[in-house]
PDB file of C-alpha atoms and ligand atoms in Angstrom:
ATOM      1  CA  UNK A   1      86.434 -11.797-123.572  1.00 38.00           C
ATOM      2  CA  UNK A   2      88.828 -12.373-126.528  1.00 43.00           C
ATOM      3  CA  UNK A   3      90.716  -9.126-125.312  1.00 45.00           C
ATOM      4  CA  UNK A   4      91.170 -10.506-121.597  1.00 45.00           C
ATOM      5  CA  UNK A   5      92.675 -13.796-123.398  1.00 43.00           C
ATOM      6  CA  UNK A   6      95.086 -12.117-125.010  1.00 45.00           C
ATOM      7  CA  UNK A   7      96.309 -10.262-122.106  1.00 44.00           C
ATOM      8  CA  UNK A   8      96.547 -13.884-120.202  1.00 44.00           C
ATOM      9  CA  UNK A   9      98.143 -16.045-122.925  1.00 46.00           C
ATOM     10  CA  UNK A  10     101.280 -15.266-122.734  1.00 48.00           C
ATOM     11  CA  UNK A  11     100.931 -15.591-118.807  1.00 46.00           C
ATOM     12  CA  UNK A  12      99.717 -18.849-118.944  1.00 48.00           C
ATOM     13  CA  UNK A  13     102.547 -20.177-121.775  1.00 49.00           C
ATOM     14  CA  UNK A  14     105.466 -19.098-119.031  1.00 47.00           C
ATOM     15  CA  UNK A  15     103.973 -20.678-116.427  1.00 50.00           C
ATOM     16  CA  UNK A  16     103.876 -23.706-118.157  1.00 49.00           C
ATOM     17  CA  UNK A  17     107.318 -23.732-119.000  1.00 49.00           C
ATOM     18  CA  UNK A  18     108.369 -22.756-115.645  1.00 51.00           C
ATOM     19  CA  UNK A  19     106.051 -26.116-114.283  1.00 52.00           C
ATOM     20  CA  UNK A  20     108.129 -28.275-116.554  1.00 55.00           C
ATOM     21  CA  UNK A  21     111.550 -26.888-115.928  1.00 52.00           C
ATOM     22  CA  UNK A  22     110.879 -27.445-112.185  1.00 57.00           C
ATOM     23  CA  UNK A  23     109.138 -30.623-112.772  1.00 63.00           C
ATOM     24  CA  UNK A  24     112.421 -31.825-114.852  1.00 80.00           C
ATOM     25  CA  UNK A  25     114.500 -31.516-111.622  1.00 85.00           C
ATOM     26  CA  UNK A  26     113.357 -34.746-110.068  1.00 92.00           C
ATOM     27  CA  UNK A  27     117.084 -35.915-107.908  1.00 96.00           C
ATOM     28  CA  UNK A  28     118.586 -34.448-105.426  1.00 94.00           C
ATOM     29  CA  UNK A  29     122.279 -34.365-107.752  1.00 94.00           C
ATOM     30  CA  UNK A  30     120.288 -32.177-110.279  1.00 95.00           C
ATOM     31  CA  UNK A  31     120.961 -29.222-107.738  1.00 94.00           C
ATOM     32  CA  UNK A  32     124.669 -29.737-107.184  1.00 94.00           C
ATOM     33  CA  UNK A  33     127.553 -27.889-108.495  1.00 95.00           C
ATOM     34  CA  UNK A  34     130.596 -29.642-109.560  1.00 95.00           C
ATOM     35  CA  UNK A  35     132.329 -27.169-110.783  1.00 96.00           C
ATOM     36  CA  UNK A  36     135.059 -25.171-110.996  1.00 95.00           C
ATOM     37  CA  UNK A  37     136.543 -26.526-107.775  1.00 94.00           C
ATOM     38  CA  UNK A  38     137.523 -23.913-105.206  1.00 92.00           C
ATOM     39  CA  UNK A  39     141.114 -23.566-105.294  1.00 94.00           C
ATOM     40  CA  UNK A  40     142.850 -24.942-101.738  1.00 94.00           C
ATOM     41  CA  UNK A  41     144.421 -22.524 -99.544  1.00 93.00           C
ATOM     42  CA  UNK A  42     146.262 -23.685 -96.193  1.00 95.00           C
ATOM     43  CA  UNK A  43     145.133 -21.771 -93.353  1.00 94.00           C
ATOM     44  CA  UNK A  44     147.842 -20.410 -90.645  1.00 91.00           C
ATOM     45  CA  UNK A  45     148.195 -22.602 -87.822  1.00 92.00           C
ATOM     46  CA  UNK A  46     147.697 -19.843 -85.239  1.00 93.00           C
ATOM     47  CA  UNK A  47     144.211 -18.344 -85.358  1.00 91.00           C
ATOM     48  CA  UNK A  48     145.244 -14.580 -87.490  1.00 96.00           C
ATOM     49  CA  UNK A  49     148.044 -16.087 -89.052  1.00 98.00           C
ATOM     50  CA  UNK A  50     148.242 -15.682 -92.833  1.00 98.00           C
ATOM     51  CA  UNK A  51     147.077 -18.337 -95.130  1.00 98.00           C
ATOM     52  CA  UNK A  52     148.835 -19.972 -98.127  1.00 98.00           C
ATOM     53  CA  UNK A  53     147.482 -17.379-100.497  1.00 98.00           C
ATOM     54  CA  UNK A  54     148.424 -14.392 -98.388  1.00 98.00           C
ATOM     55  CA  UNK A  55     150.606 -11.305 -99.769  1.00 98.00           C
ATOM     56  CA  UNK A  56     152.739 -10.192 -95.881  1.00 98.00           C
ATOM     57  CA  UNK A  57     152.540  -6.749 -95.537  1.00 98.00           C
ATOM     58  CA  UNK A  58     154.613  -6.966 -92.781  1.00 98.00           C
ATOM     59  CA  UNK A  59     156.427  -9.737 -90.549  1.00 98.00           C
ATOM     60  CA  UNK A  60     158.396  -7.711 -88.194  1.00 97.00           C
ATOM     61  CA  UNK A  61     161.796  -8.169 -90.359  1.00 94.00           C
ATOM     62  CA  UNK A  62     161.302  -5.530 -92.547  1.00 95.00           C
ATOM     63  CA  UNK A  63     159.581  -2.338 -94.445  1.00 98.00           C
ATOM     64  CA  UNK A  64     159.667  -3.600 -97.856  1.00 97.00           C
ATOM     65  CA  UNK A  65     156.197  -3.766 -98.844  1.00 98.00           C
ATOM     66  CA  UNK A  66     156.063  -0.024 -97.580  1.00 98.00           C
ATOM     67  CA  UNK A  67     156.816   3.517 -99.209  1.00 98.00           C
ATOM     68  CA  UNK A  68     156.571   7.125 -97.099  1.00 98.00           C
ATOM     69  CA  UNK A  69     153.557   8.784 -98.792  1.00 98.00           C
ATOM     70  CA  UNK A  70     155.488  11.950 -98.876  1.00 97.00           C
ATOM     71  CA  UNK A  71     157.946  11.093-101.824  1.00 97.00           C
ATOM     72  CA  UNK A  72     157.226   7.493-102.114  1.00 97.00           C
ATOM     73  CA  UNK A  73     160.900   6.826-100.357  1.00 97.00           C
ATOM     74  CA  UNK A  74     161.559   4.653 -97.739  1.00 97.00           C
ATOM     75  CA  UNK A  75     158.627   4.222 -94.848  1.00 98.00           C
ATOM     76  CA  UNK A  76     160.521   5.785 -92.405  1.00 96.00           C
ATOM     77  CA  UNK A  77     158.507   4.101 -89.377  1.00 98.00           C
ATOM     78  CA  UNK A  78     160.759   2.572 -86.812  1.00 97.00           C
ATOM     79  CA  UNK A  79     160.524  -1.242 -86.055  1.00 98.00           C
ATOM     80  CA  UNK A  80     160.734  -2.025 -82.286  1.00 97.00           C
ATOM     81  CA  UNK A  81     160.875  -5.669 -80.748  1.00 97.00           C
ATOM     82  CA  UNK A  82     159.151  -7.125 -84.189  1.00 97.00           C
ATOM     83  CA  UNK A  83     156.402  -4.518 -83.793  1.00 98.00           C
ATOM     84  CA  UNK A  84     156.093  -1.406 -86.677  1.00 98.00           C
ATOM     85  CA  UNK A  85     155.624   1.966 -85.008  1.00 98.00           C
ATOM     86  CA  UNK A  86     154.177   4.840 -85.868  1.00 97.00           C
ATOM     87  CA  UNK A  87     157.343   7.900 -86.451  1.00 97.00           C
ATOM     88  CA  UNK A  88     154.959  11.057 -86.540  1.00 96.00           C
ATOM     89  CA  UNK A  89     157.682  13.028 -88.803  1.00 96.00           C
ATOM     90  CA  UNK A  90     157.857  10.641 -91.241  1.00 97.00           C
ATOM     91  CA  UNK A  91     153.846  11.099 -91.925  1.00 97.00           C
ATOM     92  CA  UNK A  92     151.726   8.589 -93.676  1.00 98.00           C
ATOM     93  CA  UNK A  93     153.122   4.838 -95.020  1.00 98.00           C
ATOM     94  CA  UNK A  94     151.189   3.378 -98.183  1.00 98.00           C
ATOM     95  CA  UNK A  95     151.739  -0.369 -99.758  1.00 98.00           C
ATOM     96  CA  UNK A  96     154.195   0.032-102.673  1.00 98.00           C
ATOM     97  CA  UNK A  97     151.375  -2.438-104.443  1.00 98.00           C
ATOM     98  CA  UNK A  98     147.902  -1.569-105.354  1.00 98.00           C
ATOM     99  CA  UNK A  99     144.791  -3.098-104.357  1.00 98.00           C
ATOM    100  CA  UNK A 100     140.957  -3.392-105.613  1.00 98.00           C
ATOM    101  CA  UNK A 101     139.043  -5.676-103.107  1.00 98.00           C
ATOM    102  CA  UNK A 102     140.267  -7.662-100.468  1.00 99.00           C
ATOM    103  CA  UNK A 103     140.627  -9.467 -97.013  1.00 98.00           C
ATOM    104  CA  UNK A 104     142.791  -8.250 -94.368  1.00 98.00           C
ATOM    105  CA  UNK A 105     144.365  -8.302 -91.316  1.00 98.00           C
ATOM    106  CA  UNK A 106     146.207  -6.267 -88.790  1.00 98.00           C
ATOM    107  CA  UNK A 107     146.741  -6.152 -85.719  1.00 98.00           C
ATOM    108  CA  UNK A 108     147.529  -2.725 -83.591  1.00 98.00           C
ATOM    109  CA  UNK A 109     148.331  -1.442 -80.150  1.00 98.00           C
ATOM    110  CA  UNK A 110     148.078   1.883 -77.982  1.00 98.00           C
ATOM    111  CA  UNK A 111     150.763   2.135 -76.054  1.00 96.00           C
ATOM    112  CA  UNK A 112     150.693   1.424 -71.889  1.00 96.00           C
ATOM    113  CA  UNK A 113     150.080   4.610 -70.491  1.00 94.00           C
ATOM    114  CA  UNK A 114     148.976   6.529 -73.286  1.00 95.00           C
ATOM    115  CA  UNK A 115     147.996  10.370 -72.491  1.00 93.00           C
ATOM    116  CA  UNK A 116     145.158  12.701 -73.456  1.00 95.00           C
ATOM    117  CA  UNK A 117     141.425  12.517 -74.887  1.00 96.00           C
ATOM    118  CA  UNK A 118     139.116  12.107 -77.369  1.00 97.00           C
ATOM    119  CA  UNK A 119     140.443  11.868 -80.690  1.00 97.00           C
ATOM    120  CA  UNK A 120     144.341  12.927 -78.839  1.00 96.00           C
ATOM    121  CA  UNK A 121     144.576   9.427 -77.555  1.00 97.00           C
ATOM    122  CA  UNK A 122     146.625   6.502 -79.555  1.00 97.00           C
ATOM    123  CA  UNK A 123     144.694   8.131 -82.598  1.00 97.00           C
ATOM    124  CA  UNK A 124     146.336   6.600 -86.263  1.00 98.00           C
ATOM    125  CA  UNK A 125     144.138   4.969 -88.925  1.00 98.00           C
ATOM    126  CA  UNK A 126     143.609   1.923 -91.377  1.00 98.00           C
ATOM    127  CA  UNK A 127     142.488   3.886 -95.268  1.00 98.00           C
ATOM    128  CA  UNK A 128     141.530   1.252 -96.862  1.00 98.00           C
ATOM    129  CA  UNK A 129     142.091   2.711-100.610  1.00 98.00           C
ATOM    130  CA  UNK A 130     144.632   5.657-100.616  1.00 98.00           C
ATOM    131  CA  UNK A 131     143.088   8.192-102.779  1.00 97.00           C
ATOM    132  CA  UNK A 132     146.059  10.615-102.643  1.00 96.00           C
ATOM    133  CA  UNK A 133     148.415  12.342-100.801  1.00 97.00           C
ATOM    134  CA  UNK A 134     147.821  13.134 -96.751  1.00 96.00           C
ATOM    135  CA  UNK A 135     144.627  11.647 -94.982  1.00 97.00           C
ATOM    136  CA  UNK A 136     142.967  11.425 -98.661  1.00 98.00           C
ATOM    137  CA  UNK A 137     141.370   8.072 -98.681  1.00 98.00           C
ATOM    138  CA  UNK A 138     138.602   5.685 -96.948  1.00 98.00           C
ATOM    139  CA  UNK A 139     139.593   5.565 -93.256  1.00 98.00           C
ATOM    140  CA  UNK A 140     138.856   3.034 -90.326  1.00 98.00           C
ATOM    141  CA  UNK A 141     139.509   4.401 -87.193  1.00 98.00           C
ATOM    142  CA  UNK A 142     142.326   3.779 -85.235  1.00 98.00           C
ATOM    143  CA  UNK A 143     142.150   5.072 -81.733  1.00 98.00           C
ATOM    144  CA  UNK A 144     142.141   4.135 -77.843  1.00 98.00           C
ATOM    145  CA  UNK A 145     138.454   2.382 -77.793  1.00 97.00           C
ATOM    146  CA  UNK A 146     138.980   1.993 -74.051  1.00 97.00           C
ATOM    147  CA  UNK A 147     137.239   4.686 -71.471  1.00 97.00           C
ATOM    148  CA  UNK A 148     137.769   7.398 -73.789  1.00 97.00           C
ATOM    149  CA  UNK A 149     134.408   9.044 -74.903  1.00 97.00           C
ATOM    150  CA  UNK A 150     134.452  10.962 -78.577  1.00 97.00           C
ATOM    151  CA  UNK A 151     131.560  11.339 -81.418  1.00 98.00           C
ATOM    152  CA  UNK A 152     130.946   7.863 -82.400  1.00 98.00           C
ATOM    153  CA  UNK A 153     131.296   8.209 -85.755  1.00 98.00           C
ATOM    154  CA  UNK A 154     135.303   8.950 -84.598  1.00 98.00           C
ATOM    155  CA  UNK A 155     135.703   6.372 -82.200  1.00 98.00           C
ATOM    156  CA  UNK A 156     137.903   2.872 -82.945  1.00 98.00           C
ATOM    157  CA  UNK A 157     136.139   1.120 -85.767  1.00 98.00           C
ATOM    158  CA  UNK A 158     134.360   3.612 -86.888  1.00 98.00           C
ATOM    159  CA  UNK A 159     134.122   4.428 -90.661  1.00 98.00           C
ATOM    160  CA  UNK A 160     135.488   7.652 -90.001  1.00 98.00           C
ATOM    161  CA  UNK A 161     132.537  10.164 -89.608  1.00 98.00           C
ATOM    162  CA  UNK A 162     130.149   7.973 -91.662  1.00 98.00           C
ATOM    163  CA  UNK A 163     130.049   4.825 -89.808  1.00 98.00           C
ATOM    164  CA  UNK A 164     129.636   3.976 -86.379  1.00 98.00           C
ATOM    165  CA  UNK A 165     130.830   0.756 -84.720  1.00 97.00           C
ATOM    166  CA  UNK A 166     127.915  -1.551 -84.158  1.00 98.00           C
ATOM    167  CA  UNK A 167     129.992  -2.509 -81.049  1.00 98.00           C
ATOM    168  CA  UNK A 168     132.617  -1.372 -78.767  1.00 98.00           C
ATOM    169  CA  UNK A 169     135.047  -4.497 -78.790  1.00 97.00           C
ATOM    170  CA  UNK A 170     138.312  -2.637 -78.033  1.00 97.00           C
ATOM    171  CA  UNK A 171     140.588  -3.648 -75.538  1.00 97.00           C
ATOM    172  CA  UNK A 172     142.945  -1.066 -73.096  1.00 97.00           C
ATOM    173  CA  UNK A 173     145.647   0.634 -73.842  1.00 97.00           C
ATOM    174  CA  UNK A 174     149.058  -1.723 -74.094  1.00 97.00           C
ATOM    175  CA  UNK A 175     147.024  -4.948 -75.414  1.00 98.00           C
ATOM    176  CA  UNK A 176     146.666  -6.107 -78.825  1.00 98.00           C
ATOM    177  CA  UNK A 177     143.678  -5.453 -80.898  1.00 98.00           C
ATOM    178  CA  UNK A 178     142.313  -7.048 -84.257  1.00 98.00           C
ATOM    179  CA  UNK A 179     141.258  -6.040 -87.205  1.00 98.00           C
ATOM    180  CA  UNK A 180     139.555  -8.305 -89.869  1.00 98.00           C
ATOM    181  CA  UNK A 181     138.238  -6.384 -92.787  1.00 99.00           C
ATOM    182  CA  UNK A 182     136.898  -7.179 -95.989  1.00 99.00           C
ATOM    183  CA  UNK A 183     137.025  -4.339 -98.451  1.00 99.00           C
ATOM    184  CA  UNK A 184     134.925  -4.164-101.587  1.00 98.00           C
ATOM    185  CA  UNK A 185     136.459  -1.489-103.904  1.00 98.00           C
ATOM    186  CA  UNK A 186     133.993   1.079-105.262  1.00 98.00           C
ATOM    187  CA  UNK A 187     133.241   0.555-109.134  1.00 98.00           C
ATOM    188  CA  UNK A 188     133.153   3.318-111.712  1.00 98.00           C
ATOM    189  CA  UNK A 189     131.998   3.389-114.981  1.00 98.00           C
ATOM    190  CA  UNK A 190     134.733   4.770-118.139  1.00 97.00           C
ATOM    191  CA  UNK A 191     133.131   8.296-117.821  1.00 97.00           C
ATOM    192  CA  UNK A 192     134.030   8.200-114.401  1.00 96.00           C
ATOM    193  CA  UNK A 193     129.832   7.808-113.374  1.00 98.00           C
ATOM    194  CA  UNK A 194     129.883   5.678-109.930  1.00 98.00           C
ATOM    195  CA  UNK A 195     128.461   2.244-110.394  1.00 98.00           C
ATOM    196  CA  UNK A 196     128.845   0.232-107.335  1.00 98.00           C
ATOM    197  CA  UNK A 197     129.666   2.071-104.231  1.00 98.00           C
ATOM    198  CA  UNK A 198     132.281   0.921-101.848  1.00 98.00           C
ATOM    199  CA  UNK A 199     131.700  -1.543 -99.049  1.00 98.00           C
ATOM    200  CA  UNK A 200     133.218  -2.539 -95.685  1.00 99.00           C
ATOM    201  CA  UNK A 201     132.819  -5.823 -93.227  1.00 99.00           C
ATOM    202  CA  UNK A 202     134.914  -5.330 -90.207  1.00 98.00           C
ATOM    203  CA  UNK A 203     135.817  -7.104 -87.146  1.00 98.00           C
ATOM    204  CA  UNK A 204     137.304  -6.261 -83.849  1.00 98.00           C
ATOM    205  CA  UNK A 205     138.924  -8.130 -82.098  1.00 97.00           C
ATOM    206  CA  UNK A 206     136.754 -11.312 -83.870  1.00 97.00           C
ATOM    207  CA  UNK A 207     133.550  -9.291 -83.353  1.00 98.00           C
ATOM    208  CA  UNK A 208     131.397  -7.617 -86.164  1.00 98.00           C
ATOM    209  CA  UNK A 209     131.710  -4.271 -85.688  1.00 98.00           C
ATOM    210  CA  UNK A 210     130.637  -2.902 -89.510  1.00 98.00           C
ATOM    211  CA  UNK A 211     128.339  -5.089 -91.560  1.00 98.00           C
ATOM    212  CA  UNK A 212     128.370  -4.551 -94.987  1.00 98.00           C
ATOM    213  CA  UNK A 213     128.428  -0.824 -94.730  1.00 98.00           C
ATOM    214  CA  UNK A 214     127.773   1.188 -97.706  1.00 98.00           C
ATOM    215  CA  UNK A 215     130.289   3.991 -97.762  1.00 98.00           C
ATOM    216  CA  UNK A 216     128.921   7.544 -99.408  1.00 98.00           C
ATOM    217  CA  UNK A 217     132.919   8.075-100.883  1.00 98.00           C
ATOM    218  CA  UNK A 218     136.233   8.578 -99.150  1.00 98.00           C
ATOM    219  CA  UNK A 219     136.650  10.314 -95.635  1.00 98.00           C
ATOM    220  CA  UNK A 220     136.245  13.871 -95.187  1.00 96.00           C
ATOM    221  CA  UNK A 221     137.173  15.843 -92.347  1.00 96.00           C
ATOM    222  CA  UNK A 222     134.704  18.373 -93.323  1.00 96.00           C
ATOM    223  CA  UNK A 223     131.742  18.552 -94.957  1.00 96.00           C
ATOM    224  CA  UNK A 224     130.225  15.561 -96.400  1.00 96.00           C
ATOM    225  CA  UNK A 225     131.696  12.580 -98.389  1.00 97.00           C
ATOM    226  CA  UNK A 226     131.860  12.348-102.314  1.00 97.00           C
ATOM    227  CA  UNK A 227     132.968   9.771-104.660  1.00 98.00           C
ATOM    228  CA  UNK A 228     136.068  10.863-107.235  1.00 97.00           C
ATOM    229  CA  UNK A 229     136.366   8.295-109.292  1.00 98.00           C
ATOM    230  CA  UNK A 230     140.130   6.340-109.240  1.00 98.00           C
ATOM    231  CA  UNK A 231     141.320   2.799-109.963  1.00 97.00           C
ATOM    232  CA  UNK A 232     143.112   0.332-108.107  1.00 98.00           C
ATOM    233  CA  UNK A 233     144.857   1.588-104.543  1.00 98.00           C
ATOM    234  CA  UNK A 234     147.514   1.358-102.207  1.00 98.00           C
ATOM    235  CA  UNK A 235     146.683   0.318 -98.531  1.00 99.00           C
ATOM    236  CA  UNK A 236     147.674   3.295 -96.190  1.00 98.00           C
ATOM    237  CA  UNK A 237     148.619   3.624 -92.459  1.00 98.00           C
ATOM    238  CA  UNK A 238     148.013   7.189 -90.605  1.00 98.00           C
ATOM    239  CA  UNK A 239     150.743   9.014 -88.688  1.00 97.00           C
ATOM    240  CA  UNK A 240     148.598  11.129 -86.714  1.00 95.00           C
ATOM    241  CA  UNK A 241     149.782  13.547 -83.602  1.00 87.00           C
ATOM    242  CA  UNK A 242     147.089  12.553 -81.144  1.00 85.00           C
ATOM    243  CA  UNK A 243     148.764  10.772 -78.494  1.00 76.00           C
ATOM    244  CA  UNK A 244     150.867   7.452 -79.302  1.00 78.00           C
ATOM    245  CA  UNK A 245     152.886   6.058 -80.522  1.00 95.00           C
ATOM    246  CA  UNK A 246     150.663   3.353 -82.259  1.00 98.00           C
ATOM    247  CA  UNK A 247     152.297   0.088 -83.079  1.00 98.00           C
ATOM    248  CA  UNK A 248     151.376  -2.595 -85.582  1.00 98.00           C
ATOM    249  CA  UNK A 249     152.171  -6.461 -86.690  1.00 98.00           C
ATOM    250  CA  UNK A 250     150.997  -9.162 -88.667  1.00 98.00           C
ATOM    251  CA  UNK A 251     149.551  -7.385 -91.060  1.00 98.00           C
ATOM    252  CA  UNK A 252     148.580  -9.667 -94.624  1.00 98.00           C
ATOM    253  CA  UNK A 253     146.314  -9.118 -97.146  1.00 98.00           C
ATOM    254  CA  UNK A 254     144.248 -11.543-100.167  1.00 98.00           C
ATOM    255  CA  UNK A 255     143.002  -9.858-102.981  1.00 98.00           C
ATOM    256  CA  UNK A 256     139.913 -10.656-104.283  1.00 98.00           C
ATOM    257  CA  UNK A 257     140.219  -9.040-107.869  1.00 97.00           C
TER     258      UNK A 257
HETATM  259 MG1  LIG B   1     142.697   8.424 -87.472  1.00 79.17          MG
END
């Protein structure tokens, strides 16, 4: 008896406290937070233009925010009628700034009349960390969604060969498409030891088409996925030679850290 009392004492003592702490809340304003006050931010007029907080990526006037991921030069993409489009020999364009998590948004196009198949139709990419030179990096798909069967782990939307879409929401070839991401940065401890994975929340063209998908480390063509650890990130765009080229405005971005 005495043993079984001392195993419940201590039980009975935090339930107690627990009884009064709820029983303390008694008014409806004991619940609310006052404080700190989200900060205002002006939303775009148009529905994907960017908000008061945005940083542009790009506007149609100009490559600033971009470097060639060759030799960090000049992005050597060619801008046509306010659109940015993909110049296969200049290879891969990264941000010149660095990014942990964020919002973004970016809008892209296969051209009218695009040729081939598969994975060699209006195929370029979205990584959403750059993790080195090339294709090294966490890549959403870019690539004709419309009437053009691949693996579905490949197709537009797709975390590339790790992610399906939960959807199909692409649109054909010569229209605009959407895409509203939120990226959550992968976190790693100071001996390098992954602590928090990465995560991605994507929309196409306004619908969910990757719900807080847990990422198993940056793309690989081959073979499966691993983390290496790395720090903050440019943003990159893929020049890719399956059919295009692919064009792309309004791009912005908000970081979150
Ligand atoms: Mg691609």
């Amino acid at each position: 008896m005495r043993r079984r009392w001392t195993v419940l004492a201590p039980v009975a003592a935090l339930a107690a406290l627990g009884s009064t702490w709820a029983s303390a809340q008694t008014r409806p304003e004991d619940t609310e937070v006052h404080a700190p006050v989200p900060v205002i931010v002006t939303p775009g007029e148009a529905s994907g233009a960017p908000p008061s907080d945005a940083v542009v990526l790009f506007d149609g006037a100009g490559l600033d925010e971009w470097v060639s991921v060759r030799d960090q030069g000049p992005a050597g993409w060619a801008i046509v009628d306010g659109a940015l489009e993909v110049r296969l020999s200049a290879g891969n364009i990264e941000t010149r700034r660095r990014f942990g998590s964020y919002q973004l948004h970016i809008e892209w196009r296969v051209p009218e009349g695009v040729t081939g198949r598969g994975q060699l139709r209006g195929n370029s990419g979205l990584f959403l960390a750059s993790t080195g030179p090339g294709d090294a990096g966490y890549e959403l798909q870019i690539l004709d969604p419309f009437e053009n069967p691949t693996y579905v782990n490949g197709q537009a939307a797709s975390v590339y060969k790790q992610a399906p879409p939960l959807v199909n929401a692409g649109r054909p070839p010569g229209r605009w498409q959407v895409y509203d991401v939120v990226w959550t940065a992968p976190r790693f401890a100071a001996d390098g030891r992954l602590e928090a994975p990465a995560r991605v929340t994507a929309f196409h063209n306004g619908v969910l088409v990757q719900n807080n998908t847990e990422l198993k480390g940056p793309t690989r063509f081959i073979g499966a996925p691993q983390y290496t650890p790395h720090g903050r990130s440019p943003i990159k765009l893929q020049a890719h030679a399956g059919g295009g080229p692919v064009s792309f405005r309004n791009i912005w971005v908000r970081p979150l850290d």
